[in-house]
CSV table of C-alpha atoms in Angstrom, one decimal:
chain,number,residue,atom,x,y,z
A,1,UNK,CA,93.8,123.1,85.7
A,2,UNK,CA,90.6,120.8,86.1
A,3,UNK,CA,87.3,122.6,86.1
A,4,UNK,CA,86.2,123.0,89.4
A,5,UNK,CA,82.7,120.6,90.0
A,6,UNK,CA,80.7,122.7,92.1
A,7,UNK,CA,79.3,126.4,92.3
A,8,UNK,CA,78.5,128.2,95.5
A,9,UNK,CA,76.3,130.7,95.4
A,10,UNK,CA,76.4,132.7,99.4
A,11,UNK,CA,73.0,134.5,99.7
A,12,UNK,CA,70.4,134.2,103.2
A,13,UNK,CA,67.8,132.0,103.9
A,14,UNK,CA,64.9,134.2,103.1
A,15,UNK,CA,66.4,134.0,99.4
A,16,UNK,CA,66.7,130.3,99.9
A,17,UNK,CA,63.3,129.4,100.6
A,18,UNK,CA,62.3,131.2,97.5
A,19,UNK,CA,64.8,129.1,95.5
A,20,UNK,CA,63.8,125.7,96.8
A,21,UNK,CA,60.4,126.3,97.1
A,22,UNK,CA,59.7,127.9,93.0
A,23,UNK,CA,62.8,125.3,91.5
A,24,UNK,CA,64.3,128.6,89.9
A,25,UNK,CA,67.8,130.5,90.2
A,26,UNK,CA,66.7,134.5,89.7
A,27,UNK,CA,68.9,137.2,88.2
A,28,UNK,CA,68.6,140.7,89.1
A,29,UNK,CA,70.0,144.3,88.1
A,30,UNK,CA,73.8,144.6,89.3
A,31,UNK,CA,73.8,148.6,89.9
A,32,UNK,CA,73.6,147.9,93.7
A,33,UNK,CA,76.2,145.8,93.7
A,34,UNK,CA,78.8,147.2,96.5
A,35,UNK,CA,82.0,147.5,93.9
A,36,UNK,CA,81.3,150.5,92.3
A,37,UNK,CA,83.7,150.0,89.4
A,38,UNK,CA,81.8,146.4,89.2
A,39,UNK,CA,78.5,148.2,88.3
A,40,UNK,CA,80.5,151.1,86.0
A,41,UNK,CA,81.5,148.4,84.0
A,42,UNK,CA,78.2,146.7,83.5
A,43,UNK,CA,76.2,150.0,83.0
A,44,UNK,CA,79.3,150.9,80.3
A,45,UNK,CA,78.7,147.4,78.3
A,46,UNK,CA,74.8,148.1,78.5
A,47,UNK,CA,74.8,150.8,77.0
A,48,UNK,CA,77.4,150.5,74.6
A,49,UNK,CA,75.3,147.3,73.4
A,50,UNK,CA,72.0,149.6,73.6
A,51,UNK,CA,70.5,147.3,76.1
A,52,UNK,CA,67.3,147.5,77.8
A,53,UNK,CA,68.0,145.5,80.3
A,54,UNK,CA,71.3,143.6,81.6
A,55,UNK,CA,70.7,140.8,84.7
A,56,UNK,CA,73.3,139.2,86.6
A,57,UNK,CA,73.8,136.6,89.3
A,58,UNK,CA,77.1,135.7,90.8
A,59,UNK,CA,78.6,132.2,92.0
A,60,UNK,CA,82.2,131.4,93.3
A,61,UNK,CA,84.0,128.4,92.1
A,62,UNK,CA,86.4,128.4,95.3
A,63,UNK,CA,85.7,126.0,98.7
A,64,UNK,CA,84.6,128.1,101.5
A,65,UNK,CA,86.6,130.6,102.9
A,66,UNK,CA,85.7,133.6,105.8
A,67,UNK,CA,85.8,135.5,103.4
A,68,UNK,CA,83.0,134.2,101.3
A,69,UNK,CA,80.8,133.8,104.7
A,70,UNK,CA,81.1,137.6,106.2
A,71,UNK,CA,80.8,139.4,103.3
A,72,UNK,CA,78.3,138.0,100.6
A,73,UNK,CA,76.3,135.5,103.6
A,74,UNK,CA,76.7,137.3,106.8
A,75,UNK,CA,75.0,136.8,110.2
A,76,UNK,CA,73.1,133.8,111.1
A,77,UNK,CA,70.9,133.5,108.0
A,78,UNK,CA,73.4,133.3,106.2
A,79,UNK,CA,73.7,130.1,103.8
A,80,UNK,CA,75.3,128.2,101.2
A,81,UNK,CA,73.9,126.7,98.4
A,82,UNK,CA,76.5,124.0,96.8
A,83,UNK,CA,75.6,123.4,93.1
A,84,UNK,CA,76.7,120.9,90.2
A,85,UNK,CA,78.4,123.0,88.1
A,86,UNK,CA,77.6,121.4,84.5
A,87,UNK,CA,74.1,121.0,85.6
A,88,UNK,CA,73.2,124.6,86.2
A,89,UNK,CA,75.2,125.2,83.0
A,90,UNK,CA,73.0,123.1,81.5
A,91,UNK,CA,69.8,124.8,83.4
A,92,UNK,CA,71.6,128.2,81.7
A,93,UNK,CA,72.1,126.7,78.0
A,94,UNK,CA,68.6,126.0,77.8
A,95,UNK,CA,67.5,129.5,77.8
A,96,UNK,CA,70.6,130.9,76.5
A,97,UNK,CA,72.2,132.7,79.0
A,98,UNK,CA,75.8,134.0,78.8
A,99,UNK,CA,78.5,132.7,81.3
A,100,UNK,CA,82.0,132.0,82.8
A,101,UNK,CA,84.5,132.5,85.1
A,102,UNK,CA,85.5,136.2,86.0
A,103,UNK,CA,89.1,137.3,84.5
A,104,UNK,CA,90.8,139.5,86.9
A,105,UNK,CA,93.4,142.5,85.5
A,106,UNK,CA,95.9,144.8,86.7
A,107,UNK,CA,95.7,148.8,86.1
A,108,UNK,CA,98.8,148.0,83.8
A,109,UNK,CA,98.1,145.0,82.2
A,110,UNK,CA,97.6,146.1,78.7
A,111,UNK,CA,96.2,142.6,77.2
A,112,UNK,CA,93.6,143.4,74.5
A,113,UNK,CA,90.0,143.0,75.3
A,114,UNK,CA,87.3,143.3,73.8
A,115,UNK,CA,83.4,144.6,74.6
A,116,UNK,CA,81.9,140.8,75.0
A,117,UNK,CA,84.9,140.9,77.8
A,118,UNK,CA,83.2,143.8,80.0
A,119,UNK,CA,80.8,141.6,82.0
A,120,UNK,CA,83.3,139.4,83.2
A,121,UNK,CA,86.5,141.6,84.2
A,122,UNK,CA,87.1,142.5,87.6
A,123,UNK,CA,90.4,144.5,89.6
A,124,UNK,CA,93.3,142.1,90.1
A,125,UNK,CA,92.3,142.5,94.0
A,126,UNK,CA,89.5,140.3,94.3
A,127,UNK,CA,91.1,137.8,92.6
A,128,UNK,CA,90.0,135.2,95.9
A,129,UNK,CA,86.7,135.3,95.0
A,130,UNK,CA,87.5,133.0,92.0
A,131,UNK,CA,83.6,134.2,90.4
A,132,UNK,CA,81.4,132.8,88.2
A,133,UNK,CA,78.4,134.8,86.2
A,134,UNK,CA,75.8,134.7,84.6
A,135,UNK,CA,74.2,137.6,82.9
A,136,UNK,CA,70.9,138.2,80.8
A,137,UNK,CA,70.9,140.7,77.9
A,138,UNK,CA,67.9,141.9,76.4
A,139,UNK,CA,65.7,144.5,74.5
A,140,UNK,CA,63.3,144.4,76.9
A,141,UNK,CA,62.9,146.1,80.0
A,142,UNK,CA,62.9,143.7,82.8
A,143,UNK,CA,63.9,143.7,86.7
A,144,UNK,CA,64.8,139.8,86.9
A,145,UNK,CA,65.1,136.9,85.2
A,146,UNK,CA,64.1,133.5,86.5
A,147,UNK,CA,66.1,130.4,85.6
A,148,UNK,CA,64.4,127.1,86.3
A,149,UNK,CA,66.2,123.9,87.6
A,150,UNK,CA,65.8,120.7,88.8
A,151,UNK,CA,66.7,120.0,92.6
A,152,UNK,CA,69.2,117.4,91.7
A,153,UNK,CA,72.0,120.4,90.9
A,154,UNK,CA,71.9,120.9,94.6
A,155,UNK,CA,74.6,118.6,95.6
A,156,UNK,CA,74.0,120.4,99.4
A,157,UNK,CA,72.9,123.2,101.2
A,158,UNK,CA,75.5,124.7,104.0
A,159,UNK,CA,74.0,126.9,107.0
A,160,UNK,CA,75.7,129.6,108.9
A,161,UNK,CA,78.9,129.2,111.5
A,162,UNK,CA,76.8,131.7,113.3
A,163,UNK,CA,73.5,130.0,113.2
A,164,UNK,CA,73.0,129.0,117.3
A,165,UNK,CA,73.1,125.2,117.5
A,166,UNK,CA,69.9,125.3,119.1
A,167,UNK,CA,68.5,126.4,115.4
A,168,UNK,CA,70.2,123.9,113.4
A,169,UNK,CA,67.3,121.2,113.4
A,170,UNK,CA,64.7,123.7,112.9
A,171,UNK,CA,66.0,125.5,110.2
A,172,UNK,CA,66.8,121.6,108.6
A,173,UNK,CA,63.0,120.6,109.2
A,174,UNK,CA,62.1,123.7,107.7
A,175,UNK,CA,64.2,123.3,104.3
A,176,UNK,CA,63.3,119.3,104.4
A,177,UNK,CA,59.3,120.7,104.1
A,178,UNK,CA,59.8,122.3,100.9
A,179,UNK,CA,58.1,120.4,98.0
A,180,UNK,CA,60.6,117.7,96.7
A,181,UNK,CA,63.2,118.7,99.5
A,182,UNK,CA,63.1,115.9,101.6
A,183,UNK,CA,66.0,114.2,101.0
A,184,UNK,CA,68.4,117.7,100.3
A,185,UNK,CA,72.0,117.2,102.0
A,186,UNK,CA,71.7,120.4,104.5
A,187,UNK,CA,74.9,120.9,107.4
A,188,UNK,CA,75.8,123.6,109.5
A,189,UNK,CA,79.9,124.1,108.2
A,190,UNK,CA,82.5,123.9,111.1
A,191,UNK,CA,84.4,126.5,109.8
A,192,UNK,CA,84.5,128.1,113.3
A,193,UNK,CA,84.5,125.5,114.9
A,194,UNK,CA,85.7,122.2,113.9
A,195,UNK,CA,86.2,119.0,116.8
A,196,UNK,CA,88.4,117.3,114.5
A,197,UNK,CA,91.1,120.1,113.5
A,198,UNK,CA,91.2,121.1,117.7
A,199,UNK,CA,92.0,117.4,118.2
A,200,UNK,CA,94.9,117.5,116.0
A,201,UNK,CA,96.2,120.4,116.9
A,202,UNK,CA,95.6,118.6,120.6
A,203,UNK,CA,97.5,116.1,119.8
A,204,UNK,CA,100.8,118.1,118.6
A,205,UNK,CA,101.0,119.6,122.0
């Protein structure tokens, strides 16, 4: 199977305006993260590898779904950021960060792993969210962990299907204000509604 192109990372528009504005992706302590055997598993690796610190920031490889949108981006400030995939890796290489694309298990699948495999295992069950992380180790104590990058990896930025239309412009001016933003793809998705799909579902009936 080809490797997908792009990364989506779901996250708000307060977030997003820090992003575009200081050019830099930011990784943060995962032990608020909402799945609880998510953050037993990181807190296990760090300190089993006598860690000071262990950062993380999460991506999907999969196209929108409702998912994706009501549970990591949800309510009307909600957003979509739309990466190149081998440029942020790229962005990653260059100060050595550790990444890839989440395995999901089952309780009784007995495959061998080992303890470089704990930061990217999750329950068989969120196997849809078809992750991607990234995660900083180090032996110093720190709460986050900037990533610089160059607005070219943005191949577009996607706003809420909850965002009133009355908004959209605004909120596009706004982004398109930004320091070297100008010319940033930004859309509104149709995933709730969508003129095309009703007309061909209009035309079957």
């Amino acid at each position: 199977m080809a490797t997908p192109a792009l990364l989506h990372r779901y996250t708000d528009l307060a977030a997003l305006l820090d992003i575009l504005t200081h050019k830099r992706l930011v990784l943060l302590d995962p032990g608020h993260w909402s799945d609880k055997n998510d953050v037993h598993f990181m807190a296990s690796y760090k300190q089993k590898r006598q860690l000071q610190s262990l950062l993380a920031l999460c991506f999907t490889s999969k196209f929108e779904t409702y998912h994706h949108w009501s549970v990591f981006a949800p309510g009307s400030s909600g957003v979509c950021i739309r990466f190149r995939r081998l440029w942020l890796q790229e962005a990653f290489d260059a100060i050595g960060l550790r990444y890839g694309d989440v395995q999901y298990r089952e309780l009784h699948d007995d495959q061998a792993l080992t303890l470089q495999d704990v930061p990217f295992l999750k329950r068989f069950p969120y196997r849809d969210e078809k992750e991607f992380r990234v995660i900083f180790e180090s032996q110093v104590p720190l709460a986050v962990k900037a990533v610089p990058f160059e607005l070219g990896a943005i191949e577009r930025i996607v706003l809420s299907p909850w965002l009133p239309e009355a908004l959209v412009d605004t909120v596009k001016k706004t982004l398109h204000s930004i320091e070297g933003c100008q010319k940033l793809k930004v859309v509104r998705t149709t995933l709730l509604s969508n003129e095309s799909w009703r007309k061909k579902v209009d035309a079957l009936v």
